[in-house]
PDB file of C-alpha atoms in Angstrom:
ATOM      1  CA  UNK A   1       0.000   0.000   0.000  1.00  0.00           C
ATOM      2  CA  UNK A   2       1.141   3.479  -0.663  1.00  0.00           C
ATOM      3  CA  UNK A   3       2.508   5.440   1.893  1.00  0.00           C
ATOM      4  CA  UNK A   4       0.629   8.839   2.897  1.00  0.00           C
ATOM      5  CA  UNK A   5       2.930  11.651   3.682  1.00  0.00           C
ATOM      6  CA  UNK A   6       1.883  15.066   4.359  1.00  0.00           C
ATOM      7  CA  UNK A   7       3.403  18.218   2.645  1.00  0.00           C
ATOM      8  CA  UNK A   8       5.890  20.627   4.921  1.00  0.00           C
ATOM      9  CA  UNK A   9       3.547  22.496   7.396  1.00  0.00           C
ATOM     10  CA  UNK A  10       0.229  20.564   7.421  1.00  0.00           C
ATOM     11  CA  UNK A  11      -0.586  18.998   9.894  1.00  0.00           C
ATOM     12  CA  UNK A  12      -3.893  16.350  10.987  1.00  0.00           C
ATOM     13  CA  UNK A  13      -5.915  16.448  14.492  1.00  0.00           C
ATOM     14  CA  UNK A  14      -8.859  14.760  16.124  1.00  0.00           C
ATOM     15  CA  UNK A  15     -11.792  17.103  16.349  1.00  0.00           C
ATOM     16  CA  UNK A  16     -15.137  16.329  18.001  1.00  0.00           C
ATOM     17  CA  UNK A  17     -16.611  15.433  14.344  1.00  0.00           C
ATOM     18  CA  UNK A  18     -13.719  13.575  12.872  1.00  0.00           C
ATOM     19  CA  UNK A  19     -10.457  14.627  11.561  1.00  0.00           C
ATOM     20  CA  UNK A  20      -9.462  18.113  11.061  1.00  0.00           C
ATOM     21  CA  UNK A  21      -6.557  19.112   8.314  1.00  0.00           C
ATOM     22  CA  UNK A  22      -4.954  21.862   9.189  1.00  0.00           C
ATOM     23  CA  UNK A  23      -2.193  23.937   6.450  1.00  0.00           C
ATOM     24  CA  UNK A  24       0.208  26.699   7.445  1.00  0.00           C
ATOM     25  CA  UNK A  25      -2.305  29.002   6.382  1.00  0.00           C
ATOM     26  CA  UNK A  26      -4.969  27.529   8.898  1.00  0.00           C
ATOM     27  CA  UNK A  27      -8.160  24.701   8.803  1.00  0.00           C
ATOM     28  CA  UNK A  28      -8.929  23.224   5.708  1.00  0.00           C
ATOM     29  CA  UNK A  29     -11.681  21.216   7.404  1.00  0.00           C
ATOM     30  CA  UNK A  30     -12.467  19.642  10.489  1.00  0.00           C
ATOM     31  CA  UNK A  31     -15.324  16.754   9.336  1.00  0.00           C
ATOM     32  CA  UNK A  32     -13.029  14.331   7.472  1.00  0.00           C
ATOM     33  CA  UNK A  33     -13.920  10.215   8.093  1.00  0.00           C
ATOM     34  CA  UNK A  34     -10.523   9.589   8.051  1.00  0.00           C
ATOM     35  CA  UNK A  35      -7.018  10.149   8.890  1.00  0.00           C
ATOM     36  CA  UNK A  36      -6.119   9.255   4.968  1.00  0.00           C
ATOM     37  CA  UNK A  37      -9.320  11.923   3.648  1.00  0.00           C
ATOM     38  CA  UNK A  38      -7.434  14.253   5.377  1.00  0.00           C
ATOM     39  CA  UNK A  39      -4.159  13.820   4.555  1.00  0.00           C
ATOM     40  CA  UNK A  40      -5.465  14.024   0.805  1.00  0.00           C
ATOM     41  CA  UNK A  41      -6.867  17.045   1.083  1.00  0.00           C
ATOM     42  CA  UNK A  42      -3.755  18.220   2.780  1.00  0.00           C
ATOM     43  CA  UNK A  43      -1.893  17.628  -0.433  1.00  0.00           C
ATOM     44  CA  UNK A  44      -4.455  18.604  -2.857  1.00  0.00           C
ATOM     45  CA  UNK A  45      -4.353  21.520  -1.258  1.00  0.00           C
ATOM     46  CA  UNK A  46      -0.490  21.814  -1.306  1.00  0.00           C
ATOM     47  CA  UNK A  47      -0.369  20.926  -4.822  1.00  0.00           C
ATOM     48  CA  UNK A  48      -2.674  23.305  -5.965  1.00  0.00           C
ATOM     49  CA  UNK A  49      -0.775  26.357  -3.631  1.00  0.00           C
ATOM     50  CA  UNK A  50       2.262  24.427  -6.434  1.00  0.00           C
ATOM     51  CA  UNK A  51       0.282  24.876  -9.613  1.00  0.00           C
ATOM     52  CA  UNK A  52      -0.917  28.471  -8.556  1.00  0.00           C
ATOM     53  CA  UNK A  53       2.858  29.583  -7.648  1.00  0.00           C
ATOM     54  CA  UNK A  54       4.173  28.229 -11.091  1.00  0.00           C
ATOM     55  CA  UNK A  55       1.413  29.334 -12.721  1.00  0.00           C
ATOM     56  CA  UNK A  56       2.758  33.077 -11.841  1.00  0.00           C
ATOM     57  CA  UNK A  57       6.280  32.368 -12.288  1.00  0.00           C
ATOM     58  CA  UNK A  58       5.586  31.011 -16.059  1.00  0.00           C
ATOM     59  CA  UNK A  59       3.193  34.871 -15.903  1.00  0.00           C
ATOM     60  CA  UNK A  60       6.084  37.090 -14.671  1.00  0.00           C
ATOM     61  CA  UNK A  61       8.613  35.128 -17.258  1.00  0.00           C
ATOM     62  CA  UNK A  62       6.383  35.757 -20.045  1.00  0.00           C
ATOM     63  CA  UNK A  63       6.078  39.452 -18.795  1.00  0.00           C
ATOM     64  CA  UNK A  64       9.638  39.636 -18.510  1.00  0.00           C
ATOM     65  CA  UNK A  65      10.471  38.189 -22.098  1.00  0.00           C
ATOM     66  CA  UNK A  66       7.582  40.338 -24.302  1.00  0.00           C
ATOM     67  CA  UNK A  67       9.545  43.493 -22.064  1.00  0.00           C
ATOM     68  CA  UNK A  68      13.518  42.399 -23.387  1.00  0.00           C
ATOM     69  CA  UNK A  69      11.196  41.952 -26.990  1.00  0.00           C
ATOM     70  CA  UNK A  70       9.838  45.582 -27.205  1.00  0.00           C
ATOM     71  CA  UNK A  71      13.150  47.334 -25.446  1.00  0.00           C
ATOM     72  CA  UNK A  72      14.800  45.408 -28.555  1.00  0.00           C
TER      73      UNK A  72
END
């Protein structure tokens, strides 16, 4: 079976209606089944914080290269 890690700064706790996933940026819910539901959502959540961030990087670098285009 696959093992379930969770990303850098997450972090899983009881709470009185289940399990609660918690990122560095506070709760991402508190009514998971699980311990595994919420380690998922921890790294969906993660991963999309990953997609977002390169998504702007790729933005700025495309910014930056039409810029060096017109100063040419």
């Amino acid at each position: 079976m696959a093992r379930l890690d969770l990303p850098a700064g997450y972090r899983i706790t009881d709470s009185s209606v289940g399990y609660a996933a918690h990122s560095p940026y506070g709760l991402l819910g508190d009514d998971f089944d699980c311990w595994a539901a919420a380690c998922f959502a921890a790294q969906d959540h993660a991963d999309s914080l990953a997609l977002e961030a390169a998504d702007e990087l790729a933005a700025i670098e495309d910014f930056e290269a039409d810029q060096f285009r017109e100063a040419a």
